[in-house]
Short mmCIF file of C-alpha atoms (C1' of nucleotides) in Angstrom, two decimals:
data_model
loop_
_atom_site.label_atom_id
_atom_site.label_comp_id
_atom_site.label_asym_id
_atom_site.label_seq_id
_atom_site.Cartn_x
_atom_site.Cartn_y
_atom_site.Cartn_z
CA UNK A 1 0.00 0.00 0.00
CA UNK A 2 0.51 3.65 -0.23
CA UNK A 3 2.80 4.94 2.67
CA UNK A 4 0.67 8.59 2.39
CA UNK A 5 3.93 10.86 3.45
CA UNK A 6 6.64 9.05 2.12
CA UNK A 7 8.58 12.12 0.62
CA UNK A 8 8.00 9.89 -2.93
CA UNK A 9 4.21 10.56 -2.33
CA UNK A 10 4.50 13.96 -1.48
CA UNK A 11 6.27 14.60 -4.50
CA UNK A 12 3.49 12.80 -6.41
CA UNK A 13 1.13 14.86 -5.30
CA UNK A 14 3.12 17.79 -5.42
CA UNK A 15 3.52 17.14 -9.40
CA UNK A 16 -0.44 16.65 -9.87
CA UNK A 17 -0.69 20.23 -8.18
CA UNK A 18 2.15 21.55 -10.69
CA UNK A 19 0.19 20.81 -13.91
CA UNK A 20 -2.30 17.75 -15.01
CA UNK A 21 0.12 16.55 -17.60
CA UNK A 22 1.56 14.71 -14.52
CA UNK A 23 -1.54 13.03 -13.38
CA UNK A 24 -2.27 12.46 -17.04
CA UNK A 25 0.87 10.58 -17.18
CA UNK A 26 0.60 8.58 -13.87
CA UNK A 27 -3.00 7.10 -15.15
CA UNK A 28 -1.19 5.97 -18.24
CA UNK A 29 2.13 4.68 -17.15
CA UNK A 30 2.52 1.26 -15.93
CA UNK A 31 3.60 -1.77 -17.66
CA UNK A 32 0.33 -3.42 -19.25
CA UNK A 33 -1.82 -0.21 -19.00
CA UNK A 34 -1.91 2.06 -22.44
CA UNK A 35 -1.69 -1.29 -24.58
CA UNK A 36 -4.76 -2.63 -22.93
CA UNK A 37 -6.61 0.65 -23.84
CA UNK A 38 -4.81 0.57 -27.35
CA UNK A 39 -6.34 -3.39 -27.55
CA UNK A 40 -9.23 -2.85 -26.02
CA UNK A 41 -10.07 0.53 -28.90
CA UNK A 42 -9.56 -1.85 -31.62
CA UNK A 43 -12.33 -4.62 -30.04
CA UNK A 44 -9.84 -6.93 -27.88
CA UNK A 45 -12.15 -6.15 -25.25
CA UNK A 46 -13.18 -9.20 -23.26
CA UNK A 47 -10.65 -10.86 -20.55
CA UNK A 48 -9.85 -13.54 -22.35
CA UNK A 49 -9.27 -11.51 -25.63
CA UNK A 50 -7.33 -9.51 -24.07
CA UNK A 51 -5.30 -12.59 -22.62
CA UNK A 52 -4.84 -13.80 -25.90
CA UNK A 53 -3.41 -10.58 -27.28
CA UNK A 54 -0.91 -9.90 -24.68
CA UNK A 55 0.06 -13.95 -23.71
CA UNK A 56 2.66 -12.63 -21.54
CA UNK A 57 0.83 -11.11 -19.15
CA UNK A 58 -0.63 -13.40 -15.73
CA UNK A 59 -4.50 -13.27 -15.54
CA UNK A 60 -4.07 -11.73 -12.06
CA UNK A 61 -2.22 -8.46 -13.38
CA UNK A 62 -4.31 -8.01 -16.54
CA UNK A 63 -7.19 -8.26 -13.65
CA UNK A 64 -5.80 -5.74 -11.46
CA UNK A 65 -4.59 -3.12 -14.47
CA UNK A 66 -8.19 -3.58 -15.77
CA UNK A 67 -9.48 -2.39 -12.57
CA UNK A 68 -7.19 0.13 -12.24
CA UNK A 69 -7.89 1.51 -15.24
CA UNK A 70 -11.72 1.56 -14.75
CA UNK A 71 -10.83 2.84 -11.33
CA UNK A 72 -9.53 6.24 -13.57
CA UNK A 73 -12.72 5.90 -15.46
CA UNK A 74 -10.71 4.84 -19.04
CA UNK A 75 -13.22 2.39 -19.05
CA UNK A 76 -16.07 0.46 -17.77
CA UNK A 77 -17.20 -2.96 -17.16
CA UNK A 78 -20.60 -3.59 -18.61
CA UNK A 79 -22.33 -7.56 -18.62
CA UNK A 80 -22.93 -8.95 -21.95
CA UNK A 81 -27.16 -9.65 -21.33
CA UNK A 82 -27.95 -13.00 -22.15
CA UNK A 83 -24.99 -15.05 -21.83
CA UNK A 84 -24.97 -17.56 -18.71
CA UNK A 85 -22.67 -17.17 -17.14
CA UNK A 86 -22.65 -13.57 -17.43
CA UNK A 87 -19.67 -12.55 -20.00
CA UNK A 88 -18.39 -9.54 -19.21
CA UNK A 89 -16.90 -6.51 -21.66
CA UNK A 90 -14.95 -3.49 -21.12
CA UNK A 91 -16.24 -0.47 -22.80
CA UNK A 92 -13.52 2.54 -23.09
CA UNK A 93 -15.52 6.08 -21.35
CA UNK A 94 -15.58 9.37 -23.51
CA UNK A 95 -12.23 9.84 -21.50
CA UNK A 96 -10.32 6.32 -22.34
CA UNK A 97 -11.91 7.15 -26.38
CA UNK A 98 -10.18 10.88 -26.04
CA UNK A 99 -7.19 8.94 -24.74
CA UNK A 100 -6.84 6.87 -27.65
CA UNK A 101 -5.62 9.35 -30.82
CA UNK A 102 -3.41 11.20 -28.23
CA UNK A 103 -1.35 7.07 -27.43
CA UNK A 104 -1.47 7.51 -31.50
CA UNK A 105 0.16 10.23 -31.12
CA UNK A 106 3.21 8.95 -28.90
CA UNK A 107 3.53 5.85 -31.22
CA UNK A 108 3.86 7.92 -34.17
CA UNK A 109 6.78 9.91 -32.24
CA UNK A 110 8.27 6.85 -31.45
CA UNK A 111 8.63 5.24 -34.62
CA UNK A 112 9.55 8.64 -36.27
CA UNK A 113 12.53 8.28 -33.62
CA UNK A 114 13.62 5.12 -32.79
CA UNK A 115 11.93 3.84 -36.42
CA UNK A 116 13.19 0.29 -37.63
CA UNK A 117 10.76 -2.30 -35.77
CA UNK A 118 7.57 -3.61 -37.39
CA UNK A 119 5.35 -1.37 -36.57
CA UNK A 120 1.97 -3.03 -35.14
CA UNK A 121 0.93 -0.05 -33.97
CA UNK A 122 -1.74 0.20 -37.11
CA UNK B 1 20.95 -2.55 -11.98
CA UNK B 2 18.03 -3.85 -14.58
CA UNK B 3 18.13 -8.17 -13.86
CA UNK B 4 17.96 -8.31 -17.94
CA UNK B 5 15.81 -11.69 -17.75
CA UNK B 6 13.31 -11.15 -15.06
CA UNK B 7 10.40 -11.89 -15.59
CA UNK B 8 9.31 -7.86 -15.62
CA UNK B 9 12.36 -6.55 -18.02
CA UNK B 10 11.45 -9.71 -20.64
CA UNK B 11 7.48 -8.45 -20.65
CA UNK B 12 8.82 -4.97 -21.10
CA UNK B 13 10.75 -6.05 -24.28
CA UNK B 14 7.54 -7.96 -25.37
CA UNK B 15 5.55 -4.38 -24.80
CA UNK B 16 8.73 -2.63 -26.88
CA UNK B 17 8.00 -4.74 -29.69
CA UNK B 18 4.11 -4.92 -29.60
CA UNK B 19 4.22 -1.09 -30.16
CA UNK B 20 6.30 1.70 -30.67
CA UNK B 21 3.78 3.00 -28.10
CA UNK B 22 5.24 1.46 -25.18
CA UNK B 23 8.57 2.45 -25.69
CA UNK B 24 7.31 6.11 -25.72
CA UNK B 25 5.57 6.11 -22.61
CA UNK B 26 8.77 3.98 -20.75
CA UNK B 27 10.81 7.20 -22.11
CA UNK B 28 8.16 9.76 -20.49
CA UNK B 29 7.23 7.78 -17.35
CA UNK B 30 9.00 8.29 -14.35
CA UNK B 31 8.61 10.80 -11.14
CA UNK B 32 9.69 14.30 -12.36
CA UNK B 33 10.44 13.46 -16.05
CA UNK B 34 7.77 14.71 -18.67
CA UNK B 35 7.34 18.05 -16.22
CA UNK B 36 11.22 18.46 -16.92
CA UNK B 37 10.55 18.20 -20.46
CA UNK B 38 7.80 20.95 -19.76
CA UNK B 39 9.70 23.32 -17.92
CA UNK B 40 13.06 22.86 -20.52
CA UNK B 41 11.02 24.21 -23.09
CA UNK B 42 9.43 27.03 -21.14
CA UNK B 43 13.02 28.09 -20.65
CA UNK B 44 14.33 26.74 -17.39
CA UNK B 45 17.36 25.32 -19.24
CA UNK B 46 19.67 25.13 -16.12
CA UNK B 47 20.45 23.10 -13.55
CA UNK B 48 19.76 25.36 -10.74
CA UNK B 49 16.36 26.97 -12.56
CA UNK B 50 15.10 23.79 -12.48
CA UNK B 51 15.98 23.49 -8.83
CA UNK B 52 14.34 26.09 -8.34
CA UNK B 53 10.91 25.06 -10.44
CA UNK B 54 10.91 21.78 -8.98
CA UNK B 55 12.18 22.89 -5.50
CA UNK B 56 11.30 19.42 -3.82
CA UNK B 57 13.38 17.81 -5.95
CA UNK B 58 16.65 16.92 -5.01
CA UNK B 59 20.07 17.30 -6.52
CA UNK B 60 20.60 14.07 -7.08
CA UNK B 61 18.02 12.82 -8.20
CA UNK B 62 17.39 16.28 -10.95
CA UNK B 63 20.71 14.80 -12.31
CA UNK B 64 19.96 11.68 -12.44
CA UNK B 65 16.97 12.23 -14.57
CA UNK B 66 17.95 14.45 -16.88
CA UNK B 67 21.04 12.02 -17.73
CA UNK B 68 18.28 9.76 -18.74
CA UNK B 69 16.33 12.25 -21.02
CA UNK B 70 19.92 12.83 -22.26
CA UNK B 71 20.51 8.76 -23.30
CA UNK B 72 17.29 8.90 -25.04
CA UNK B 73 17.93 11.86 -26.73
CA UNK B 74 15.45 14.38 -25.50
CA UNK B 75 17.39 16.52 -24.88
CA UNK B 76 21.31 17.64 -24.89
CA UNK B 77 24.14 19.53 -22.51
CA UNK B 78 25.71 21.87 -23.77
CA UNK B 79 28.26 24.23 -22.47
CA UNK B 80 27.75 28.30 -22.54
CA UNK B 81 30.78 29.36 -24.37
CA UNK B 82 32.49 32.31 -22.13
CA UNK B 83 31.41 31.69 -18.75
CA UNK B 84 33.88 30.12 -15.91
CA UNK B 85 33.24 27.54 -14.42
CA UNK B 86 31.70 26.90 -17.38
CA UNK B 87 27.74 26.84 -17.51
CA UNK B 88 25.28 24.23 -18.81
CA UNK B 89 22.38 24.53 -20.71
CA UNK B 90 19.91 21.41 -21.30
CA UNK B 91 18.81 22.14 -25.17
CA UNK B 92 15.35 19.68 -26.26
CA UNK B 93 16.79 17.84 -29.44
CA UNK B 94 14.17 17.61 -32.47
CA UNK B 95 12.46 14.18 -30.94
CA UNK B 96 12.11 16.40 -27.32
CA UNK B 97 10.85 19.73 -29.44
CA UNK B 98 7.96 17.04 -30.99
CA UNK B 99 6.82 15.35 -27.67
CA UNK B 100 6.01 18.89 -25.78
CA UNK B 101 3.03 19.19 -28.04
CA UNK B 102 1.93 15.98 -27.38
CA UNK B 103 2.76 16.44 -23.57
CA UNK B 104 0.75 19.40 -23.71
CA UNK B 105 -2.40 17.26 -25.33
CA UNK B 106 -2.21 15.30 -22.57
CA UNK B 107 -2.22 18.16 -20.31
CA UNK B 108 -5.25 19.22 -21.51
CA UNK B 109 -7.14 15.90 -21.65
CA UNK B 110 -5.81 16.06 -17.81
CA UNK B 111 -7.74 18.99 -17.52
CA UNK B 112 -10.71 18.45 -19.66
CA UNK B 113 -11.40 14.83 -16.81
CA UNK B 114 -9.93 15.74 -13.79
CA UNK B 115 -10.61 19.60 -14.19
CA UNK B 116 -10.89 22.16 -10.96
CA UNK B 117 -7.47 22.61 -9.90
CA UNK B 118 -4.99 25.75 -10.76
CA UNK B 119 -3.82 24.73 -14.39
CA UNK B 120 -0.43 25.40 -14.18
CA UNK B 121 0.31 24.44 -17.75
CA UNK B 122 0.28 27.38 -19.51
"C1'" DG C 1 -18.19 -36.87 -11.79
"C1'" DC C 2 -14.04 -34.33 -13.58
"C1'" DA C 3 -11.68 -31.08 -16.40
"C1'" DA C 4 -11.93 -26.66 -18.83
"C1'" DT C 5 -13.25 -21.75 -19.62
"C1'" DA C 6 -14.28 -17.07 -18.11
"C1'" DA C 7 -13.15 -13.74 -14.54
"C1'" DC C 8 -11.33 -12.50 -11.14
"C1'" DG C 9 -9.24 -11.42 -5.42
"C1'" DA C 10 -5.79 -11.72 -1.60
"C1'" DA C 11 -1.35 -12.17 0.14
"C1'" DC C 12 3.28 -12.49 -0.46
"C1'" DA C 13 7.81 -12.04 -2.94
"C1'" DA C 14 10.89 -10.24 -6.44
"C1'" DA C 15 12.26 -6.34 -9.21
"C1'" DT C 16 12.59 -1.61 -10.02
"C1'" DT C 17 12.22 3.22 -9.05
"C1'" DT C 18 12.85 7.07 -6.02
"C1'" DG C 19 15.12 9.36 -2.43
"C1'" DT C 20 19.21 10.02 0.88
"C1'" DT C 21 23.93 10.47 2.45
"C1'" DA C 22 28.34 11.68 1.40
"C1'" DG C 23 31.53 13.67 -1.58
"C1'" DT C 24 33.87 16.09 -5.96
"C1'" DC C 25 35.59 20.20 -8.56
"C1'" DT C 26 36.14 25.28 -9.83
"C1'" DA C 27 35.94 30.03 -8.99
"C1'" DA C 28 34.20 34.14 -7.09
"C1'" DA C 29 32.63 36.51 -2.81
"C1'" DA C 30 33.07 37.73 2.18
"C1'" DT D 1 40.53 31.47 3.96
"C1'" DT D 2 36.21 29.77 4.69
"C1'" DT D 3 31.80 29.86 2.44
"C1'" DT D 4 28.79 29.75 -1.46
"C1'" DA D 5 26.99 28.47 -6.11
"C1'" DG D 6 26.74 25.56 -10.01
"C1'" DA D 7 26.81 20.80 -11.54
"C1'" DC D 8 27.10 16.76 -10.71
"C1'" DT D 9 28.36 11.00 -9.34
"C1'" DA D 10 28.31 6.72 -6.46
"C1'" DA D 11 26.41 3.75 -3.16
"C1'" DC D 12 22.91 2.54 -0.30
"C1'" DA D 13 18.09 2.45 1.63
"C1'" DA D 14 13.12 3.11 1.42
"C1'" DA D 15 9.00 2.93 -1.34
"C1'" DT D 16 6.44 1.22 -5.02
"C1'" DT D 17 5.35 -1.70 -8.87
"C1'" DT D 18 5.14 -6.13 -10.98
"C1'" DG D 19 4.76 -10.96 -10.82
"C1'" DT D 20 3.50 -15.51 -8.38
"C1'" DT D 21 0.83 -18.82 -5.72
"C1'" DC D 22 -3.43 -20.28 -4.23
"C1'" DG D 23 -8.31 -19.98 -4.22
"C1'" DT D 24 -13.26 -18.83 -5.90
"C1'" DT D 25 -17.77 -19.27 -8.65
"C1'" DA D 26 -20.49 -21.00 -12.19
"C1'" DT D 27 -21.45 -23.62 -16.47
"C1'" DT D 28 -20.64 -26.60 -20.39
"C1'" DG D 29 -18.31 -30.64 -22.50
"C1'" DC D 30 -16.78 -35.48 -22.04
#
DNA sequence: GCAATAACGAACAAATTTGTTAGTCTAAAA
DNA sequence: TTTTAGACTAACAAATTTGTTCGTTATTGC
């Protein structure tokens, strides 16, 4: 947990106060976190989808950066009616959706600048 | 020092070639960094203005970070001709001039969600 | 009845990041 | 000549993030 008045906290919070770009950037950063709202913009957006797209990743994290995520309202969880048991999808907000062309954005910066790799950003 | 084959540093890699994306925000994440990048290009260029911007940051650690913008060529040093001891200015390369406006899009989708505070960004 | 799939949660451990302590070097000011 | 300012580096410690182990609930397939 959170130690509240570590002097790393303080400076956290101390950042947010200086401008939002740094809370923007804290709700993004974090290993699993913009590629799951990249995936889930372009339909991977079911658990297991998303499991399947990023096979690296332990169910347990993806679980917790999924609720982490919705707990910075990028996106919801909304039940799938009619399937038994109840499937369950994640729906990016207006805020994940104005979130998405701006992570375009970066990638395009990055592979302006460090170019080379196959890009599977598109 | 980075463990290379942990478990963490091989998903990284995995993330780094998934998407330019992810490579971008590993070069932006980090405590004081992206504000740095901010405040460079507002035109606290030197080591002590940026003390003084950032005035819970320490020494060490202001160094430390801005070596790291430096290896991924945000920015460079570069010496003031003419003064003794000779001064240093921090100078945002072409790929650090291209991420403030994308730094500052993020600002403002900071401040278009989490609104209410004192927007310092401008 | 037994395994598999979908979706997770809690607690603990390993890795990584952030901050702290101590120290360097040069030159001008007091 | 002792202090002060500018610009840092190295090594260590504290805090935080990431990954792992174990467990849950419910239903369909074999």
């Amino acid at each position: 947990m959170r130690k509240e008045h570590s002097t790393n906290a303080m400076n956290e919070q101390f950042l947010f106060g200086v401008c939002e770009l740094n809370s923007a950037i804290a709700v993004i950063s974090g290993r699993w976190k913009s590629q799951i709202v990249y995936s889930v913009s372009r339909g991977y957006n079911r658990f297991h989808l998303l499991k399947r797209e990023l096979p690296n990743i332990s169910e347990q994290v993806l679980g917790r950066q999924l609720k982490e995520l919705e707990t910075h309202a990028i996106l919801v969880k909304k039940e799938i009616a009619g399937t038994v048991p109840i499937g369950i999808e994640y729906i990016l907000t207006n805020k994940g959706l104005d979130l998405v062309p701006i992570l375009e954005s970066l990638c395009n910066w990055g592979k302006t600048y460090e170019g080379k790799e196959i890009a599977a950003c598109r």
